[in-house]
Amino acid sequence: MKQKLNDSDLLQAISFVWSQWRKQQLPLAIFIVLCLNLAIAPVVYAASDGMLERRSAWAIGILGFVTIALVLYLFVVMFQPERF
């Protein structure tokens, strides 16, 4: 039996995620990075002309996101140290 996802279920799911955003930011941030990696990994794979495996392209994409996040975090810590 297949169940169809109706609009009210989708809206409830979105409202639940939105309400939990303040409490649990890390899982949602990881989900967003993995979704963005769906766009980045094929670009990295295509740029390598087949020299990389798909798994390596995914790893490079995630490593890029982690590096950017770390740089942003360190800039915030440097310029707003009173928050930490």
CSV table of C-alpha atoms in Angstrom, one decimal:
chain,number,residue,atom,x,y,z
A,1,MET,CA,0.0,0.0,0.0
A,2,LYS,CA,1.3,3.4,-1.0
A,3,GLN,CA,0.4,6.4,1.0
A,4,LYS,CA,0.2,9.7,-0.7
A,5,LEU,CA,1.7,12.7,1.0
A,6,ASN,CA,-0.9,15.4,1.1
A,7,ASP,CA,-0.3,19.1,1.6
A,8,SER,CA,-1.3,19.2,5.2
A,9,ASP,CA,1.2,16.5,6.1
A,10,LEU,CA,3.9,18.5,4.3
A,11,LEU,CA,3.0,21.7,6.0
A,12,GLN,CA,3.0,19.9,9.4
A,13,ALA,CA,6.5,18.5,8.6
A,14,ILE,CA,7.8,22.0,7.6
A,15,SER,CA,6.3,23.6,10.7
A,16,PHE,CA,7.9,20.9,12.9
A,17,VAL,CA,11.3,21.5,11.4
A,18,TRP,CA,10.9,25.2,11.7
A,19,SER,CA,9.9,24.9,15.4
A,20,GLN,CA,12.9,22.7,16.2
A,21,TRP,CA,15.4,24.9,14.3
A,22,ARG,CA,16.3,26.9,17.5
A,23,LYS,CA,16.7,23.8,19.6
A,24,GLN,CA,18.7,21.6,17.2
A,25,GLN,CA,20.6,23.5,14.6
A,26,LEU,CA,23.4,21.0,13.9
A,27,PRO,CA,21.3,18.2,12.3
A,28,LEU,CA,19.4,20.6,10.1
A,29,ALA,CA,22.7,22.3,9.1
A,30,ILE,CA,24.2,18.9,8.2
A,31,PHE,CA,21.1,18.1,6.1
A,32,ILE,CA,21.3,21.4,4.3
A,33,VAL,CA,25.0,20.8,3.5
A,34,LEU,CA,24.3,17.3,2.2
A,35,CYS,CA,21.5,18.7,0.0
A,36,LEU,CA,23.8,21.4,-1.3
A,37,ASN,CA,26.4,18.7,-2.0
A,38,LEU,CA,24.0,17.2,-4.4
A,39,ALA,CA,24.7,20.2,-6.6
A,40,ILE,CA,28.4,20.5,-5.9
A,41,ALA,CA,29.5,16.8,-6.3
A,42,PRO,CA,28.6,16.4,-9.9
A,43,VAL,CA,30.4,19.6,-10.8
A,44,VAL,CA,33.6,18.3,-9.0
A,45,TYR,CA,33.2,15.0,-10.7
A,46,ALA,CA,32.8,16.6,-14.2
A,47,ALA,CA,35.7,18.9,-13.6
A,48,SER,CA,38.0,16.0,-12.9
A,49,ASP,CA,37.4,14.4,-16.3
A,50,GLY,CA,36.7,11.0,-14.8
A,51,MET,CA,39.9,10.9,-12.8
A,52,LEU,CA,38.1,10.8,-9.5
A,53,GLU,CA,35.6,8.3,-8.2
A,54,ARG,CA,32.1,9.5,-7.3
A,55,ARG,CA,32.8,8.9,-3.7
A,56,SER,CA,35.9,11.1,-3.8
A,57,ALA,CA,33.9,13.9,-5.5
A,58,TRP,CA,31.3,13.7,-2.7
A,59,ALA,CA,34.1,13.8,-0.1
A,60,ILE,CA,35.7,16.8,-1.8
A,61,GLY,CA,32.4,18.6,-1.8
A,62,ILE,CA,31.8,18.0,1.9
A,63,LEU,CA,35.4,18.9,2.7
A,64,GLY,CA,34.8,22.2,0.9
A,65,PHE,CA,31.7,23.0,2.9
A,66,VAL,CA,33.4,22.1,6.2
A,67,THR,CA,36.3,24.3,5.3
A,68,ILE,CA,34.1,27.3,4.5
A,69,ALA,CA,32.1,26.7,7.7
A,70,LEU,CA,35.3,26.6,9.8
A,71,VAL,CA,36.6,29.8,8.2
A,72,LEU,CA,33.3,31.6,8.8
A,73,TYR,CA,33.3,30.4,12.4
A,74,LEU,CA,36.8,31.6,13.0
A,75,PHE,CA,36.0,35.0,11.5
A,76,VAL,CA,33.1,35.4,13.9
A,77,VAL,CA,35.2,34.3,16.9
A,78,MET,CA,37.9,36.8,15.9
A,79,PHE,CA,35.7,39.8,15.3
A,80,GLN,CA,33.1,39.1,18.0
A,81,PRO,CA,35.0,37.4,20.9
A,82,GLU,CA,32.5,38.7,23.5
A,83,ARG,CA,29.9,36.2,22.2
A,84,PHE,CA,32.2,33.3,23.2
